[in-house]
């Protein structure tokens, strides 16, 4: 049984790599579709079209056994997803800040500044 496992170790490694590449492709395609649903109204049509095309390509390539092609298509889609974030940020740069950056005096009438005394 051990000889069997050793003999098929390379096949198992290749199979695992293929499965991981397919899972990554599926996750990236899902993330792209979700980003378009959430921010679609803030994304230019050419970026939407580019992402739709790349999502379809990733889904098609993920059905094959070519790990390199799956990884390449997934990386390309990932780079396109970043364009969504850049586009949204360009339209609303103030949204990039966090609540921790806000001034406590601007918090509203229900917030009371206080001091700690020991």
Short mmCIF file of C-alpha atoms in Angstrom, two decimals:
data_model
loop_
_atom_site.label_atom_id
_atom_site.label_comp_id
_atom_site.label_asym_id
_atom_site.label_seq_id
_atom_site.Cartn_x
_atom_site.Cartn_y
_atom_site.Cartn_z
CA UNK A 1 0.00 0.00 0.00
CA UNK A 2 2.88 2.36 0.74
CA UNK A 3 4.43 1.70 -2.66
CA UNK A 4 1.08 2.53 -4.22
CA UNK A 5 0.93 5.86 -2.39
CA UNK A 6 4.50 6.72 -3.37
CA UNK A 7 3.82 5.78 -6.98
CA UNK A 8 0.79 8.09 -7.15
CA UNK A 9 2.20 10.96 -5.07
CA UNK A 10 2.94 13.10 -8.13
CA UNK A 11 -0.52 12.48 -9.57
CA UNK A 12 -2.06 13.45 -6.24
CA UNK A 13 0.01 16.64 -6.08
CA UNK A 14 -1.08 17.64 -9.60
CA UNK A 15 -4.70 16.87 -8.79
CA UNK A 16 -4.52 18.97 -5.62
CA UNK A 17 -2.98 21.88 -7.53
CA UNK A 18 -5.76 21.68 -10.13
CA UNK A 19 -8.47 21.66 -7.48
CA UNK A 20 -6.92 24.64 -5.67
CA UNK A 21 -6.65 26.57 -8.95
CA UNK A 22 -10.30 25.84 -9.76
CA UNK A 23 -11.43 26.87 -6.28
CA UNK A 24 -9.47 30.11 -6.53
CA UNK A 25 -10.98 30.77 -9.96
CA UNK A 26 -14.51 30.18 -8.65
CA UNK A 27 -13.91 32.45 -5.65
CA UNK A 28 -12.47 35.22 -7.81
CA UNK A 29 -15.36 35.00 -10.29
CA UNK A 30 -17.83 35.17 -7.40
CA UNK A 31 -16.02 38.19 -5.93
CA UNK A 32 -16.14 39.97 -9.29
CA UNK A 33 -19.85 39.31 -9.73
CA UNK A 34 -20.55 40.44 -6.17
CA UNK A 35 -18.54 43.63 -6.65
CA UNK A 36 -20.47 44.41 -9.82
CA UNK A 37 -23.78 43.87 -8.01
CA UNK A 38 -22.75 46.15 -5.15
CA UNK A 39 -20.99 48.90 -7.09
CA UNK A 40 -22.32 48.43 -10.62
CA UNK A 41 -23.96 51.84 -10.74
CA UNK A 42 -20.62 53.49 -9.91
CA UNK A 43 -18.54 51.56 -12.44
CA UNK A 44 -18.12 52.70 -16.07
CA UNK A 45 -19.65 50.47 -18.74
CA UNK A 46 -16.28 49.52 -20.26
CA UNK A 47 -15.03 48.16 -16.91
CA UNK A 48 -18.29 46.21 -16.43
CA UNK A 49 -17.93 44.74 -19.90
CA UNK A 50 -14.28 43.84 -19.31
CA UNK A 51 -15.09 42.10 -16.04
CA UNK A 52 -18.08 40.23 -17.50
CA UNK A 53 -15.85 38.98 -20.31
CA UNK A 54 -13.11 37.89 -17.92
CA UNK A 55 -15.57 36.18 -15.57
CA UNK A 56 -16.89 34.15 -18.49
CA UNK A 57 -13.33 33.32 -19.54
CA UNK A 58 -12.38 32.21 -16.01
CA UNK A 59 -15.45 29.99 -15.76
CA UNK A 60 -14.70 28.42 -19.13
CA UNK A 61 -11.00 27.86 -18.43
CA UNK A 62 -11.76 26.46 -14.94
CA UNK A 63 -13.49 23.53 -16.61
CA UNK A 64 -10.22 22.51 -18.28
CA UNK A 65 -7.27 20.69 -16.72
CA UNK A 66 -4.75 23.41 -17.62
CA UNK A 67 -3.60 24.77 -14.25
CA UNK A 68 -1.42 27.49 -15.80
CA UNK A 69 -4.28 28.81 -17.95
CA UNK A 70 -6.63 28.83 -14.94
CA UNK A 71 -4.11 30.76 -12.84
CA UNK A 72 -3.44 33.26 -15.64
CA UNK A 73 -7.13 33.95 -16.25
CA UNK A 74 -7.78 34.26 -12.52
CA UNK A 75 -4.94 36.74 -12.04
CA UNK A 76 -6.17 38.80 -14.98
CA UNK A 77 -9.66 38.92 -13.47
CA UNK A 78 -8.22 39.89 -10.10
CA UNK A 79 -6.48 42.87 -11.69
CA UNK A 80 -9.74 43.91 -13.31
CA UNK A 81 -11.56 43.70 -9.98
CA UNK A 82 -9.14 46.28 -8.63
CA UNK A 83 -10.41 48.68 -11.29
CA UNK A 84 -13.83 48.57 -9.61
CA UNK A 85 -12.34 49.78 -6.35
CA UNK A 86 -10.34 52.48 -8.11
CA UNK A 87 -13.41 53.66 -9.98
CA UNK A 88 -15.55 53.80 -6.83
CA UNK A 89 -12.80 55.59 -4.92
CA UNK A 90 -12.35 58.19 -7.68
CA UNK A 91 -16.05 59.03 -7.50
CA UNK A 92 -16.10 59.26 -3.70
CA UNK A 93 -12.60 59.85 -2.24
CA UNK A 94 -14.03 60.86 1.16
CA UNK A 95 -15.33 57.33 1.65
CA UNK A 96 -11.75 56.08 1.94
CA UNK A 97 -11.38 57.37 5.50
CA UNK A 98 -12.39 55.37 8.55
CA UNK A 99 -14.55 56.38 11.49
CA UNK A 100 -11.47 56.35 13.68
CA UNK A 101 -10.16 59.30 11.66
CA UNK A 102 -13.21 61.44 12.39
CA UNK A 103 -13.15 64.30 14.87
CA UNK A 104 -15.03 63.50 18.11
CA UNK A 105 -16.48 67.01 18.19
CA UNK A 106 -18.24 66.21 14.90
CA UNK A 107 -19.85 63.06 16.32
CA UNK A 108 -23.19 64.65 17.11
CA UNK A 109 -25.25 65.95 20.03
CA UNK A 110 -25.40 62.62 21.92
CA UNK A 111 -21.62 62.35 22.32
CA UNK A 112 -20.04 63.84 25.42
CA UNK A 113 -16.31 64.49 25.62
CA UNK A 114 -14.97 63.47 28.99
CA UNK A 115 -11.80 63.22 30.99
CA UNK A 116 -10.51 60.28 32.96
CA UNK A 117 -9.46 61.10 36.53
CA UNK A 118 -7.64 58.73 38.77
#
